[in-house]
CSV table of C-alpha atoms in Angstrom, one decimal:
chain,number,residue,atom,x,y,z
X,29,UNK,CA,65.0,-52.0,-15.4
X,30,UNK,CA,63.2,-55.3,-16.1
X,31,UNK,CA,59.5,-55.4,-17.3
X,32,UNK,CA,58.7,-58.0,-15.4
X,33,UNK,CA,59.5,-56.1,-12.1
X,34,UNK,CA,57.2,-52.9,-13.2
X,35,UNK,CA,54.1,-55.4,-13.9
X,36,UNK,CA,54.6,-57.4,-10.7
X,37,UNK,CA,54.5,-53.4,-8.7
X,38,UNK,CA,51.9,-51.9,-10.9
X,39,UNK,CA,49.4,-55.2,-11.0
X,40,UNK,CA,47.2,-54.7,-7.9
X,41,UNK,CA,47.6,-50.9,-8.0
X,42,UNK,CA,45.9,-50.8,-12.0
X,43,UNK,CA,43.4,-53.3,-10.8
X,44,UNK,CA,42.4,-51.2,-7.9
X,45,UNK,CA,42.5,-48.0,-10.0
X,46,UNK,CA,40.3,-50.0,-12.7
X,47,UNK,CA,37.6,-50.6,-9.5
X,48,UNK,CA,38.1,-47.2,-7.8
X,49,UNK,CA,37.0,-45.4,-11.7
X,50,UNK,CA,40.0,-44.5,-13.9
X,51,UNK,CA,37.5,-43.0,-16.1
X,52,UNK,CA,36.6,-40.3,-13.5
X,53,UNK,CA,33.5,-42.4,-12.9
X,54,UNK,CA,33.9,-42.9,-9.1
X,55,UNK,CA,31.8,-46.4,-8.3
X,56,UNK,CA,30.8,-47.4,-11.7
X,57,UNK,CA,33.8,-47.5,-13.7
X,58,UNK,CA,31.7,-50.2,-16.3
X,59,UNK,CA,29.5,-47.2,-17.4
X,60,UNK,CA,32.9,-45.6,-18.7
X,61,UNK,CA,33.4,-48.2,-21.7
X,62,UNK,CA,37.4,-49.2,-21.4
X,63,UNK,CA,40.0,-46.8,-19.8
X,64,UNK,CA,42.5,-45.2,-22.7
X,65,UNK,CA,45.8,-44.9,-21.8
X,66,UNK,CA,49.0,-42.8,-23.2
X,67,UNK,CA,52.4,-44.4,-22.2
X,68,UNK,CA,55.6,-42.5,-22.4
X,69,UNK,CA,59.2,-43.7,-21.8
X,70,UNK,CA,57.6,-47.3,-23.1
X,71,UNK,CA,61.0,-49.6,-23.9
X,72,UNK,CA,59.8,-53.1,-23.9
X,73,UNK,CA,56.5,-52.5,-22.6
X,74,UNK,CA,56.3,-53.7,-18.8
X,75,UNK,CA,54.5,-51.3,-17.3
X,76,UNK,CA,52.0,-51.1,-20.7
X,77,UNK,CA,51.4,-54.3,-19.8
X,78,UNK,CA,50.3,-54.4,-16.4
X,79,UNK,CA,47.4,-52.0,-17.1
X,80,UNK,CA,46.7,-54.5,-20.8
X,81,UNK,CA,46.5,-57.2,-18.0
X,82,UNK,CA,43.9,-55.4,-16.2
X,83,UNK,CA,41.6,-54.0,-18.8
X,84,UNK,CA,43.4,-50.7,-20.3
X,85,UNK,CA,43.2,-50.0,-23.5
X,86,UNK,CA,46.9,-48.4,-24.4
X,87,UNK,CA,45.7,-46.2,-27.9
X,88,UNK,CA,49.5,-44.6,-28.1
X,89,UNK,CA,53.1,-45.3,-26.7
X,90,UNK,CA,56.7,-43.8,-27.2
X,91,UNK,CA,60.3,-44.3,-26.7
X,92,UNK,CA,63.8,-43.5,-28.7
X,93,UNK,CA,65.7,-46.5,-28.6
X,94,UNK,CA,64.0,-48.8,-32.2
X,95,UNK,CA,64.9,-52.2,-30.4
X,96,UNK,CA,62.5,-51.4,-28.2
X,97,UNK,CA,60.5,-49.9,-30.1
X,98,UNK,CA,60.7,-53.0,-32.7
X,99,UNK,CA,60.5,-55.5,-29.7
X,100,UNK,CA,57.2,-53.8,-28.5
X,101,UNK,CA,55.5,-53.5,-31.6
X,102,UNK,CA,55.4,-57.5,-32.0
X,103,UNK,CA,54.4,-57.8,-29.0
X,104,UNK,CA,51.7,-55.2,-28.8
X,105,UNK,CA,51.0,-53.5,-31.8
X,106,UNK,CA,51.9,-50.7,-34.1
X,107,UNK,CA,50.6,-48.0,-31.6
X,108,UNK,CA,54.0,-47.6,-30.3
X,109,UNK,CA,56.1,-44.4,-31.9
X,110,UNK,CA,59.4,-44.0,-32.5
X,111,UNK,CA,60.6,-40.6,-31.5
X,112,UNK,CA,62.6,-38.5,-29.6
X,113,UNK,CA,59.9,-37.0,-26.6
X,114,UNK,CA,61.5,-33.6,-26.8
X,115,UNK,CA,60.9,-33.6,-30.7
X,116,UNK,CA,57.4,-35.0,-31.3
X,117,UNK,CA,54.9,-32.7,-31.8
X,118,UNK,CA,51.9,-32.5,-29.4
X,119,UNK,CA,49.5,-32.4,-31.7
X,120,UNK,CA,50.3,-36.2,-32.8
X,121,UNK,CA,49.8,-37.1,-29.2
X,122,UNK,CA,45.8,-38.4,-28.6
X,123,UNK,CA,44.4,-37.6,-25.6
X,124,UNK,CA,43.8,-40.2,-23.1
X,125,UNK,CA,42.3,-41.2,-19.9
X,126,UNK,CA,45.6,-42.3,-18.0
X,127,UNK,CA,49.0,-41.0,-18.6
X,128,UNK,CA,51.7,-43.3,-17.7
X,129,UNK,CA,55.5,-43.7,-17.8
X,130,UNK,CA,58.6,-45.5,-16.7
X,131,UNK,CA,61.1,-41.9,-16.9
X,132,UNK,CA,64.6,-42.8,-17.0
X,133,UNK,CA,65.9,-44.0,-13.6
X,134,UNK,CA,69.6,-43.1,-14.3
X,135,UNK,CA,69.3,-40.1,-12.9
X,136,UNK,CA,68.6,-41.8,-9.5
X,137,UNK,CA,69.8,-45.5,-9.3
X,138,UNK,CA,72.7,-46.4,-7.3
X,139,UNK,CA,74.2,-48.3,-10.1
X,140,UNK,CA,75.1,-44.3,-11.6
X,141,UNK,CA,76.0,-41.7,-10.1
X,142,UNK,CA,72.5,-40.2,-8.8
X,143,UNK,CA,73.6,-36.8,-10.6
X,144,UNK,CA,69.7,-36.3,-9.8
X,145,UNK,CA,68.2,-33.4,-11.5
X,146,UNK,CA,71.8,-32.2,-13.2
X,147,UNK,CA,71.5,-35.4,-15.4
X,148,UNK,CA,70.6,-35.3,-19.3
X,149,UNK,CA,68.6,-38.3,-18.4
X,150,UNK,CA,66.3,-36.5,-16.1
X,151,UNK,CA,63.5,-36.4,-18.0
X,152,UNK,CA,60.5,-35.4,-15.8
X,153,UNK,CA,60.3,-31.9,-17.0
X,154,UNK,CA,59.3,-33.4,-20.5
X,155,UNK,CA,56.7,-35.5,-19.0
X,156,UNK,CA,55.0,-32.9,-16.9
X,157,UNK,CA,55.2,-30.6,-20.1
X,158,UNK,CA,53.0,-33.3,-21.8
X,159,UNK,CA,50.9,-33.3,-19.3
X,160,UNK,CA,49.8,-29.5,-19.0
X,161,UNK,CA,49.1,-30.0,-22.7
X,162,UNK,CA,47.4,-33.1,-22.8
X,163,UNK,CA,45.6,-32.6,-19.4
X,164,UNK,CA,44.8,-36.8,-18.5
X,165,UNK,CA,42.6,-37.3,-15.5
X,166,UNK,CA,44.9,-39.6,-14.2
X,167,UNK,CA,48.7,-39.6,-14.3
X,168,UNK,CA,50.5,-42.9,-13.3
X,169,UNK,CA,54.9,-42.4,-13.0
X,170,UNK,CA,57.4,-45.1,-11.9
X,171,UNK,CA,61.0,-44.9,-11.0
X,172,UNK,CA,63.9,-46.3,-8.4
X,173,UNK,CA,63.6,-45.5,-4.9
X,174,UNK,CA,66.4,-43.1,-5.4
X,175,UNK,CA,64.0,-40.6,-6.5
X,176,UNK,CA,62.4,-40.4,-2.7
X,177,UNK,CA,65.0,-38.4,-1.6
X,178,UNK,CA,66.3,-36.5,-4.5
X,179,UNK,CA,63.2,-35.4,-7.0
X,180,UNK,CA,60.3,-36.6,-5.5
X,181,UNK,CA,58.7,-33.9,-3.4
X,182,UNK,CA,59.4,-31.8,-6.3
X,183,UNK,CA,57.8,-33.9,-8.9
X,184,UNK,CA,54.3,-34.2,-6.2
X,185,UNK,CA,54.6,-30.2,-6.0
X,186,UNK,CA,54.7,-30.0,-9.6
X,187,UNK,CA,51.6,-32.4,-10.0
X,188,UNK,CA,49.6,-31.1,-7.6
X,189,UNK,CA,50.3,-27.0,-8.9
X,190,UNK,CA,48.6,-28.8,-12.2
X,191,UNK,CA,45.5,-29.3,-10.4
X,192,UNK,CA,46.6,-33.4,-9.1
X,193,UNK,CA,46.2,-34.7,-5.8
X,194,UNK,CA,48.9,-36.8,-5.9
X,195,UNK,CA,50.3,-40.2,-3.5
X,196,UNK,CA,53.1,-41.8,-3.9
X,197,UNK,CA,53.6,-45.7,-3.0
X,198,UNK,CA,57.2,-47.7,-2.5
X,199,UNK,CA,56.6,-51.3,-3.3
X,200,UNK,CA,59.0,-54.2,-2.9
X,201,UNK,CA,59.0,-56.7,-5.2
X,202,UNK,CA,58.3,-59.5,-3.1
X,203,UNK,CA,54.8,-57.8,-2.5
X,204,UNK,CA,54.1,-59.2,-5.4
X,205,UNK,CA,55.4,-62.6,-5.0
X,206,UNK,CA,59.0,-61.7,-6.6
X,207,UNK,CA,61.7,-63.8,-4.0
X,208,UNK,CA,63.7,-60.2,-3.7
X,209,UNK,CA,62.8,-56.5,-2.4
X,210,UNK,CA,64.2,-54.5,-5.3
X,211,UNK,CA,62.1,-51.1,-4.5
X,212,UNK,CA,60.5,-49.5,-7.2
X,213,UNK,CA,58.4,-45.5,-6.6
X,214,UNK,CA,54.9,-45.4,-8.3
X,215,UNK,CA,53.7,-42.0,-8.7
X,216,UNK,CA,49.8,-41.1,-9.0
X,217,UNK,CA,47.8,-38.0,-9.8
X,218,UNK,CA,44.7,-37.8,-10.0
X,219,UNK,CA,42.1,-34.9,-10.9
X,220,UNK,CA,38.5,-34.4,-11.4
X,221,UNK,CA,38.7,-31.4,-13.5
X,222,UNK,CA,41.2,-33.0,-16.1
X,223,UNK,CA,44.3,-31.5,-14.8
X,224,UNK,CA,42.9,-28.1,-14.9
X,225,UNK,CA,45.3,-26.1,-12.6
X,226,UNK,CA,44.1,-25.3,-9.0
X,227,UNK,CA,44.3,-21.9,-9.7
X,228,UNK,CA,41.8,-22.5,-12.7
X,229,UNK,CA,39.4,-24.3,-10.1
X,230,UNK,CA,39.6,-22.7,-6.8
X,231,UNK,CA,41.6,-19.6,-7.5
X,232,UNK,CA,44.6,-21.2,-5.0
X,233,UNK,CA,47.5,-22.8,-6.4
X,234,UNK,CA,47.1,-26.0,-4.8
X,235,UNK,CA,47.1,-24.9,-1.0
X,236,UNK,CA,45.5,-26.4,1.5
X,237,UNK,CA,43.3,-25.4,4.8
X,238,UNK,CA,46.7,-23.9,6.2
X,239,UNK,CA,47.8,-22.2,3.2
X,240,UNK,CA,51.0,-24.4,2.4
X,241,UNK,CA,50.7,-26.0,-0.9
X,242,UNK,CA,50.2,-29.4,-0.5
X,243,UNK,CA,53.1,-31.2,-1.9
X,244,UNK,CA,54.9,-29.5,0.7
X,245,UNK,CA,53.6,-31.7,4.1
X,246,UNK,CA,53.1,-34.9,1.5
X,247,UNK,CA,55.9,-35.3,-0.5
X,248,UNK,CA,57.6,-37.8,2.5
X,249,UNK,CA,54.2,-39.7,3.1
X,250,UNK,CA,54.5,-42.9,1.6
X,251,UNK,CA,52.1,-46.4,1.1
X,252,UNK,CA,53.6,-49.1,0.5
X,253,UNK,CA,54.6,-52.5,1.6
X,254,UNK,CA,58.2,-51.8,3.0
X,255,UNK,CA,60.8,-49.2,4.0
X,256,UNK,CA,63.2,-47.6,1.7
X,257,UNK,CA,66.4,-49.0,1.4
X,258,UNK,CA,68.9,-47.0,-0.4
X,259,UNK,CA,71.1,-50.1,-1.2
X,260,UNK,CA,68.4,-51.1,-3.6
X,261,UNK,CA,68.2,-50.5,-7.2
């Protein structure tokens, strides 16, 4: 996946989040000081970009492969750690206001063989186990549109059983000016008790007025600025 694609999609989205209060500071995001963000999954940096571009602060960042890692660094700074996700420790993780990350798209992209959740690449679980730990108020995840019909509602369950209320946009890149569609998923969570789980909160895990947890009536409910094609990677 190119950077360039992932800051054209995430550009208005991190601008609007920047206005709407990242922080947790709904309406006054200025009296928050600047947004911290932890990026996993990082490679060259496009998506750490977008939110740089807008006024994040990235204070950590992560990924295996050291060309990336080297390629990164000159561009952005020594922040960015080498590692293995499933080897680093937690406890060299900071905390920070936004958690974002690019997981691999192998898993779902047309140009493999979409073995989905029965892929070594599928590397959500890792993410989300971050997350519980590290417990960010917001939670930002991008992937193909392949992942609409094959992890998705799961991954908007799994959110919002942590205590996220959760949407999910499919953005072309010509929404962004880009002269082709190329459809990319951007997954946010957000929670005002610091991804403290719903049971922790309300006593519920995550259900709504009917009872029926929510990811289950919103994990097909979409915004965005075109229809999914599955010919797209």
């Amino acid at each position: 996946m190119h950077g360039r694609h992932i800051i054209g999609m995430l550009y208005g989205s991190a601008a609007q989040g920047r206005q709407d209060g990242f922080c947790g500071n709904q309406g006054n995001p200025g009296a928050c000081g600047q947004v911290k963000v932890v990026s996993f999954f990082s490679g060259l940096g496009g998506l750490d970009k977008g939110f740089l571009d807008t006024g994040y602060e990235i204070i950590w960042a992560n990924d295996f492969d050291k060309f990336a890692v080297q390629t990164y660094r000159a561009n952005f700074g020594a922040h960015m750690v080498l590692g293995d996700i499933n080897e680093i420790p937690l406890a060299e993780i900071p905390d920070g206001d936004v958690m974002i990350g690019g997981f691999p798209c192998q898993p779902f992209s047309v140009a493999g063989k979409q073995r989905g959740k029965e892929d070594d690449r599928y590397l959500w679980p890792e993410m989300v186990r971050v997350i519980k730990e590290l417990r960010p108020t917001w939670v930002v995840g991008e992937n193909v549109a392949g992942i609409v019909r094959m992890a998705l509602p799961d991954i908007l369950s799994e959110l919002e059983t942590c205590g996220y209320r959760t949407r999910a946009f499919l953005v072309p890149a010509c929404a962004v000016g880009a002269r082709h569609r190329r459809y990319r998923v951007a997954i946010v969570g957000y929670s005002e008790h610091n991804g403290l789980s719903a049971a922790t909160v309300t006593g519920s895990l995550g259900e709504t007025d009917t009872g029926e947890p929510q990811g289950k009536d919103q994990a097909g409910k979409f915004e965005g600025a075109g229809k999914h094609r599955d010919g797209e990677v």
